[in-house]
Short mmCIF file of C-alpha atoms in Angstrom, two decimals:
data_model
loop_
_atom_site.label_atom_id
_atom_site.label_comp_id
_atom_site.label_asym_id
_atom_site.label_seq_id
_atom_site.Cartn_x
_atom_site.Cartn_y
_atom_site.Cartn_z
CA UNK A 188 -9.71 17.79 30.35
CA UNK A 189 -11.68 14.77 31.78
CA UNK A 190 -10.43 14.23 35.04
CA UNK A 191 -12.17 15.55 37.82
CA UNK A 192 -12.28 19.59 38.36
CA UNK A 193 -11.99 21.22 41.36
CA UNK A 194 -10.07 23.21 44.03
CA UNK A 195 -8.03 21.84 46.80
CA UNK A 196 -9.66 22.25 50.37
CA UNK A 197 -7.97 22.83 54.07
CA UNK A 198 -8.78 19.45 55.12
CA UNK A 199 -7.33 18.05 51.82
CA UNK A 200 -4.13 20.24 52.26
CA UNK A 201 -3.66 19.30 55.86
CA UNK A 202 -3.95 15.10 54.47
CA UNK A 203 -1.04 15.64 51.98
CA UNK A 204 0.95 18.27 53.77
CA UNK A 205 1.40 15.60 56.54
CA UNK A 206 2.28 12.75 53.94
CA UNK A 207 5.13 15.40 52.24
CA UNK A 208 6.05 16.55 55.33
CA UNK A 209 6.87 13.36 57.13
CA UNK A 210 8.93 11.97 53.72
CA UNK A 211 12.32 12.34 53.95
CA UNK A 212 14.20 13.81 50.64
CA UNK A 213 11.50 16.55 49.51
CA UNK A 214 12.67 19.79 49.07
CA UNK A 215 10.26 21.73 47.35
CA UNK A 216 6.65 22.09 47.01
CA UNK A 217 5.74 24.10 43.58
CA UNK A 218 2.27 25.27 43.57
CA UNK A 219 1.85 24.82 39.28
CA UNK A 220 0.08 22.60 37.33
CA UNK A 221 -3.15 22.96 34.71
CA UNK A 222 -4.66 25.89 36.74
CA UNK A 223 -4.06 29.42 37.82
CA UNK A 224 -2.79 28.58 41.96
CA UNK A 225 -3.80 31.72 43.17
CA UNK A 226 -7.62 31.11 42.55
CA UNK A 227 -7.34 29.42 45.39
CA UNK A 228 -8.14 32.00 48.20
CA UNK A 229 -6.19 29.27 50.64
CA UNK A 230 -2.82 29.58 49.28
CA UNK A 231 -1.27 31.75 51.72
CA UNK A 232 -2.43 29.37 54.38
CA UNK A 233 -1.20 26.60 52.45
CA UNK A 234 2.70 28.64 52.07
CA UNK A 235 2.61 29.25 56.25
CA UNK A 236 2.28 25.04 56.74
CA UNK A 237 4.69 24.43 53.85
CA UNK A 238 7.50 27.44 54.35
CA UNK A 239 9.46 26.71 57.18
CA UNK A 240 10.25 23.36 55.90
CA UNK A 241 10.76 22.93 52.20
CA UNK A 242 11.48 25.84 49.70
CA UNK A 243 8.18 26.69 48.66
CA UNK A 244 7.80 27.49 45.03
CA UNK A 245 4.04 29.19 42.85
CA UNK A 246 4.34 29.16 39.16
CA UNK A 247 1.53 32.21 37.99
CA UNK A 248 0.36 34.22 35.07
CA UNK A 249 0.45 37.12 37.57
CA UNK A 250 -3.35 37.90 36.42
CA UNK A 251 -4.73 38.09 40.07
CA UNK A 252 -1.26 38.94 42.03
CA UNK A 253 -2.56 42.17 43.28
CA UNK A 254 -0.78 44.21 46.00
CA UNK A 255 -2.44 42.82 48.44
CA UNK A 256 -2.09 38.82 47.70
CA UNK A 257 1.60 39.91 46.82
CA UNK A 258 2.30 40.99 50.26
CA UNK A 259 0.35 37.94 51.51
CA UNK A 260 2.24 35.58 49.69
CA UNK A 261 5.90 37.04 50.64
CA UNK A 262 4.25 36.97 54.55
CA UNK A 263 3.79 33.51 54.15
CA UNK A 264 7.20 32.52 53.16
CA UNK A 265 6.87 31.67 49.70
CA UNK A 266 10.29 30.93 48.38
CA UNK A 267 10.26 31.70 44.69
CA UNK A 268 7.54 33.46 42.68
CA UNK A 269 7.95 31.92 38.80
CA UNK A 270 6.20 34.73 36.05
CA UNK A 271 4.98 33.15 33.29
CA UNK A 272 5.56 35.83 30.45
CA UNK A 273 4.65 35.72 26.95
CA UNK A 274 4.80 38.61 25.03
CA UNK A 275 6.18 42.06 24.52
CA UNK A 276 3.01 44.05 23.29
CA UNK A 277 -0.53 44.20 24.48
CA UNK A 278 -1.57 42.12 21.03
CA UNK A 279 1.16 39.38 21.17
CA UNK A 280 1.09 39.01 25.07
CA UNK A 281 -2.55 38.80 24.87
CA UNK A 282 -2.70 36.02 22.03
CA UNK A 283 -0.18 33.70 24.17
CA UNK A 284 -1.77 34.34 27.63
CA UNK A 285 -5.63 33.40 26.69
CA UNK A 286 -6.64 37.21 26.52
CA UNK A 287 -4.89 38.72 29.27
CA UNK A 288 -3.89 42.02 29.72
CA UNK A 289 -0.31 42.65 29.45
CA UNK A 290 -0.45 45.89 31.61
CA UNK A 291 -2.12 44.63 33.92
CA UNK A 292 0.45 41.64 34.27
CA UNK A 293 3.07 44.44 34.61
CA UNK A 294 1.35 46.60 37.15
CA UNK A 295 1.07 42.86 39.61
CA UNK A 296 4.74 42.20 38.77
CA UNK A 297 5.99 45.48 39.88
CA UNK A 298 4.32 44.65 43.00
CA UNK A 299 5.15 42.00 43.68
CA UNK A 300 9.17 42.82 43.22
CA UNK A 301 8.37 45.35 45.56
CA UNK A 302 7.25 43.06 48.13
CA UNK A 303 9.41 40.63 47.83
CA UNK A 304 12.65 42.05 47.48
CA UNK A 305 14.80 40.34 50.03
CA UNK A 306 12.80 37.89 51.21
CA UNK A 307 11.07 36.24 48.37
CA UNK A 308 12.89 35.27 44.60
CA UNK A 309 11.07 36.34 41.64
CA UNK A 310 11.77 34.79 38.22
CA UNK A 311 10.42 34.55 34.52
CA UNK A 312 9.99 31.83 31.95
CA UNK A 313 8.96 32.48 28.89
CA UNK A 314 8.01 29.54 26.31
CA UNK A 315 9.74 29.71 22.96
CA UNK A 316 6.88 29.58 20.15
CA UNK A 317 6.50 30.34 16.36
CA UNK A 318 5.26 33.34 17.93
CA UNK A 319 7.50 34.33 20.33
CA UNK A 320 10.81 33.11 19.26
CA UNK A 321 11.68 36.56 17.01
CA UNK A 322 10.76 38.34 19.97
CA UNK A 323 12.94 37.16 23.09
CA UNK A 324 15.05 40.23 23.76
CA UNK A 325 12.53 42.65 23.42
CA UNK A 326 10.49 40.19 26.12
CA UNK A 327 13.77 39.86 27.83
CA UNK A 328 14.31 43.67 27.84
CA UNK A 329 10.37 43.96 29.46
CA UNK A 330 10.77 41.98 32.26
CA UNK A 331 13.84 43.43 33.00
CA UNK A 332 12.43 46.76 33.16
CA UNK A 333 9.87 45.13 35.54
CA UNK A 334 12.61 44.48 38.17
CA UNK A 335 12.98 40.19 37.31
CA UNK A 336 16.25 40.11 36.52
CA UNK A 337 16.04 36.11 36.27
CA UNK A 338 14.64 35.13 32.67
CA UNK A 339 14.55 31.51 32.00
CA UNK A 340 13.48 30.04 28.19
CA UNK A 341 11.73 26.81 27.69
CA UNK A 342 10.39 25.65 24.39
CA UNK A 343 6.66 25.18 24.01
CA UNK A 344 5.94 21.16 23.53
CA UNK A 345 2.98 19.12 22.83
CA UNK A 346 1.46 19.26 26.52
CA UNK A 347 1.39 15.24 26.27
CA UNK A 348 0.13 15.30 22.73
CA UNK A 349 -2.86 17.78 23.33
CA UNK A 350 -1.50 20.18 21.59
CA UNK A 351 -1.40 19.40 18.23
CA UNK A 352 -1.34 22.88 15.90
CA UNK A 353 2.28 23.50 14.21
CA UNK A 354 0.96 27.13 14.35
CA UNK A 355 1.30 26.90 18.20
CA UNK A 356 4.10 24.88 18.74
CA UNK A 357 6.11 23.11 16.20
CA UNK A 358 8.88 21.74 18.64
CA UNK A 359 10.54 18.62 17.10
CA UNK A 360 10.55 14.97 18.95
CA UNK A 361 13.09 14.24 21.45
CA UNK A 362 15.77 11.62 21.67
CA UNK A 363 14.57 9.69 23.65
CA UNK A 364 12.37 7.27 24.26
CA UNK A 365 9.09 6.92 26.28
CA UNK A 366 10.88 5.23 29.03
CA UNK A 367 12.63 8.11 30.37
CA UNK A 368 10.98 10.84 31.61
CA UNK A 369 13.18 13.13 34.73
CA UNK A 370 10.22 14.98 35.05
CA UNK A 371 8.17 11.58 36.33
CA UNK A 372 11.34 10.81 37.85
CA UNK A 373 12.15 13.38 40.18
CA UNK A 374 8.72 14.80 41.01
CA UNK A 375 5.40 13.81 41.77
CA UNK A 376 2.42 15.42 40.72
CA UNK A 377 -0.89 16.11 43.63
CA UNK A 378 -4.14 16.99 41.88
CA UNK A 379 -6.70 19.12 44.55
CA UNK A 380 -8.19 16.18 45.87
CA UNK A 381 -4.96 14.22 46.95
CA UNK A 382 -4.88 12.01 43.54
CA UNK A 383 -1.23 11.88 42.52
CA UNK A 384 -0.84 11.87 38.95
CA UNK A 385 1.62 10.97 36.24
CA UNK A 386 2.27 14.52 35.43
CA UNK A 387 -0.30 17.58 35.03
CA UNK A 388 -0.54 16.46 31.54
CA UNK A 389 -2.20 13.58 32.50
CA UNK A 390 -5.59 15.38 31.91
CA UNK A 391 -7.68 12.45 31.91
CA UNK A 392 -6.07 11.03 34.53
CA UNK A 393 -5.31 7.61 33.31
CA UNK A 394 -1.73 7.73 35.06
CA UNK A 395 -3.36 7.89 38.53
CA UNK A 396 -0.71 6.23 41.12
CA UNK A 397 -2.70 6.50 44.19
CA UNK A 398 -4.08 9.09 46.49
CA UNK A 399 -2.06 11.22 49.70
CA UNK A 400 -5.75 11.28 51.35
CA UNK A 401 -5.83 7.47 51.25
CA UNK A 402 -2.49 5.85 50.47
CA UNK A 403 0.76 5.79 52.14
CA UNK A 404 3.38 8.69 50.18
CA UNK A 405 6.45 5.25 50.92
CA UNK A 406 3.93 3.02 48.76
CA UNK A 407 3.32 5.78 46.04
CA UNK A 408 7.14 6.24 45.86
CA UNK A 409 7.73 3.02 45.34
CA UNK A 410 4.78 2.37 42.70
CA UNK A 411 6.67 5.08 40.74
CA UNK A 412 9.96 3.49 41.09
CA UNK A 413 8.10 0.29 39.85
CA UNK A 414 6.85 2.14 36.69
CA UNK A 415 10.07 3.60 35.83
CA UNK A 416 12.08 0.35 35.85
CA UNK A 417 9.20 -1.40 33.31
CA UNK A 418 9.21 1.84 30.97
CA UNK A 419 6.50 4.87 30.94
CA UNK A 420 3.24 2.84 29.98
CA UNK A 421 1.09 6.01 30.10
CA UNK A 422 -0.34 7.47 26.44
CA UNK A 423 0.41 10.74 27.31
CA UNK A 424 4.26 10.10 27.41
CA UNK A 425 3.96 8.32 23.59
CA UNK A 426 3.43 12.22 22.33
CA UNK A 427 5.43 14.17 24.65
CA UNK A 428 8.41 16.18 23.40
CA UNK A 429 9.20 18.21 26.73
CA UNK A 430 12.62 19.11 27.06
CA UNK A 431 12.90 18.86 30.74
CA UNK A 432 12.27 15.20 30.11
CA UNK A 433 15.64 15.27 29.68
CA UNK A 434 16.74 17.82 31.96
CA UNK A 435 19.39 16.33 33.99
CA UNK A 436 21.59 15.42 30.72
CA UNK A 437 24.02 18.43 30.60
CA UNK A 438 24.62 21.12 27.62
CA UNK A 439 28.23 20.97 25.57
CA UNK A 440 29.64 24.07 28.27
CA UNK A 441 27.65 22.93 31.28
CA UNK A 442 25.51 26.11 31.07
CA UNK A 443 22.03 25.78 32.03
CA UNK A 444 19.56 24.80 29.51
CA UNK A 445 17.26 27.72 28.93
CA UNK A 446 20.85 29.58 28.41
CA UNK A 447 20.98 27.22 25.62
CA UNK A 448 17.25 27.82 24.48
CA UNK A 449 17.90 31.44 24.62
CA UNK A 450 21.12 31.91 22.49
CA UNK A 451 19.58 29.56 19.83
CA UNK A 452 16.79 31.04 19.06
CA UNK A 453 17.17 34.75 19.85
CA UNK A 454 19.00 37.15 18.08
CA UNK A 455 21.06 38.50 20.54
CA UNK A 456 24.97 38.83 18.95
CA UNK A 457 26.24 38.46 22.18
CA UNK A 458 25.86 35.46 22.45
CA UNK A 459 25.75 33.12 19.27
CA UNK A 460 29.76 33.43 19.15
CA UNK A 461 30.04 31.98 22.30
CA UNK A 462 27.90 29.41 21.34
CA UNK A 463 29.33 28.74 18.05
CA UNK A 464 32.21 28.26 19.40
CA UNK A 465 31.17 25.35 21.88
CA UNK A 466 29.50 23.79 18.80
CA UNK A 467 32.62 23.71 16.91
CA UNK A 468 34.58 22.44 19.79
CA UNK A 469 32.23 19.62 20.48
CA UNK A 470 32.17 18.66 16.90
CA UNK A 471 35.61 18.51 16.75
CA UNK A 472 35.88 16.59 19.33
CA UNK A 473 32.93 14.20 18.32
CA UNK A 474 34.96 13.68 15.02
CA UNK A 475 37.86 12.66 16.93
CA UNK A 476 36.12 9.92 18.76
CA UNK A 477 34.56 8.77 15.44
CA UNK A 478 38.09 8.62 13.57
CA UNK A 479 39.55 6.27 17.05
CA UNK A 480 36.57 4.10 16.62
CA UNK A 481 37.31 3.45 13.56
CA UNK A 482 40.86 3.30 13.73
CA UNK A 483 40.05 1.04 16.78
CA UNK A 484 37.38 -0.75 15.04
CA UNK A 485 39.85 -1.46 12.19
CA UNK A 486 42.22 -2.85 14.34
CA UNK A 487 39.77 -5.60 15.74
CA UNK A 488 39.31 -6.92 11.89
CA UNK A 489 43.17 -6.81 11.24
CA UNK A 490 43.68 -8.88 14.31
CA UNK A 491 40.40 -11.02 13.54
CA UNK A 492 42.04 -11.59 10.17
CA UNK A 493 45.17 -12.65 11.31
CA UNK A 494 44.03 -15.35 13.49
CA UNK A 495 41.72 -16.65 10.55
CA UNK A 496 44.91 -16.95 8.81
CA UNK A 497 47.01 -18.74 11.36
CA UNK A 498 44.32 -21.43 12.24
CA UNK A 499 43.33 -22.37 8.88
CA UNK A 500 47.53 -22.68 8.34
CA UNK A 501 47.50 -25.39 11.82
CA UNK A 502 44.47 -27.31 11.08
CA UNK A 503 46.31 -27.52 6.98
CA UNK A 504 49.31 -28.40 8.74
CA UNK A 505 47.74 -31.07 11.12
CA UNK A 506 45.84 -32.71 8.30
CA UNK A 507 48.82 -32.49 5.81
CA UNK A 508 47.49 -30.58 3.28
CA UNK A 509 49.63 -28.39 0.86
CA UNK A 510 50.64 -24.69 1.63
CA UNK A 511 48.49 -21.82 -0.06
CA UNK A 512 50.65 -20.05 -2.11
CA UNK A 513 51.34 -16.65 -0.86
#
């Protein structure tokens, strides 16, 4: 990472809350990003501005979400508490989490379920890895035991093409191209010192589209708006393969997509019929439309051919020349 490092201050905060406060349309503030939120000893102050007017959301490894900052949070009014959870076992968790303890993660969770039940949602995502992916219902199974009932599944991508190792993550390209991104779209990212930011992939920050400490949030909307009609021109978007890139195109049955995630690449019975069955159906039906294209498409030429035939017969007939034998 090249862009500048830091932590956001009060001062900052108070700059963009004001911007995102006075914009009509935003609903949610999601403290996330490249960085642990809760090294921020501010954040509760931050959730108490935020809280009573958007649904305020903190994405955490759970690492520092001690009893105390639990309680602290849930006082604030923090919305939704997002886990993320890699691993079932002390080795595996600790491999996927950058050395952290997977007891320790537990011991915060429980915690924090404790504190916010009622008041305050707590959820999971886990990213689908080489690693990981023969190892979802036992992870599954863990956080349930935790109290988070809510497990979401999101496979691992390329982090805007800085993360390159097939050993890590060895999710496929998507189809689509770099000018669509729903992610870009339908969110904008605020680094901690107002800069808003292509995405928090963007860790050089070359997709910088202004700052909340010094531009207007209207004129940063509408630089964005500009981008997306002219097509992503940021290098970062050339390499990614994130699914939620495409996250407003719906599954075969509707169901969310980490449903999706989950039931392909676990191996939990109970749900691959299910699946298989949508698969078919969709198949069947994709066949379908294939076969009335063609029959369609057949149609056109048979039609195309006709008139060929009749206007070579009139212009024959108009200059007088002899019939084609049949």
């Amino acid at each position: 990472m090249t862009r500048p490092l830091g932590m956001m201050s009060w001062e900052t905060f108070c700059q963009v809350a004001e911007q995102i406060l006075g914009q009509p349309g935003i609903e949610a503030v999601d403290f996330s990003g490249m960085g642990e939120p809760l090294l921020n000893p501010l954040l509760p102050r931050f959730l108490a501005r935020l809280s009573p007017h958007v649904h305020a959301l903190l994405t955490t490894n759970g690492a520092l979400l001690t009893r105390e900052r639990a309680l602290a949070l849930v006082e604030a009014g923090l919305g939704t508490a997002i886990i993320s959870y890699n691993g079932h076992t002390p080795g595996l968790y600790a491999e996927m989490m950058g050395g952290l303890s997977i007891e320790r993660a537990d011991a915060n969770i429980r915690e924090l379920v404790r504190a916010a039940e009622g008041r305050t949602q707590v959820v999971a995502n886990v990213s689908v890895t080489p690693r990981t992916r023969s190892h979802l219902l036992e992870i599954r199974a863990r956080l349930r035991d935790l109290g988070v009932t809510q497990v979401g599944f999101s496979l691992c991508h390329s982090r805007g093409g800085h993360l390159n190792d097939p050993a890590a993550c060895d999710t496929g390209s998507l189809p689509v191209g770099q000018e669509r991104c729903d992610v870009f779209e339908d969110t904008l990212f605020v680094a901690w010192n107002g800069d808003v930011l292509a995405c928090c992939h963007d860790l050089q920050g070359l997709g910088r589209l202004g700052s909340l400490v010094e531009d207007r949030l209207g004129d940063i909307v509408e630089k964005r708006r500009a981008v997306l009609e002219r097509g992503l021109p940021f290098p970062m978007c050339k390499e990614c393969n994130d699914t939620y890139r495409i996250a407003r195109d719906p599954t075969p049955d509707r169901r969310p997509l980490s449903e999706w995630i989950y039931a392909l690449y676990s191996k939990d019975e109970t749900d691959e019929p299910g699946l298989m069955e949508v698969v078919r159906r969709q198949e069947a039906r994709i066949r379908e439309l294939e076969i009335l294209i063609e029959h369609i498409q057949q149609g056109k030429f048979m039609r195309f051919m006709r008139w060929v035939h009749r206007t070579r017969r009139r212009v024959g007939e108009a200059l007088g020349l002899p019939k084609a034998e049949s």
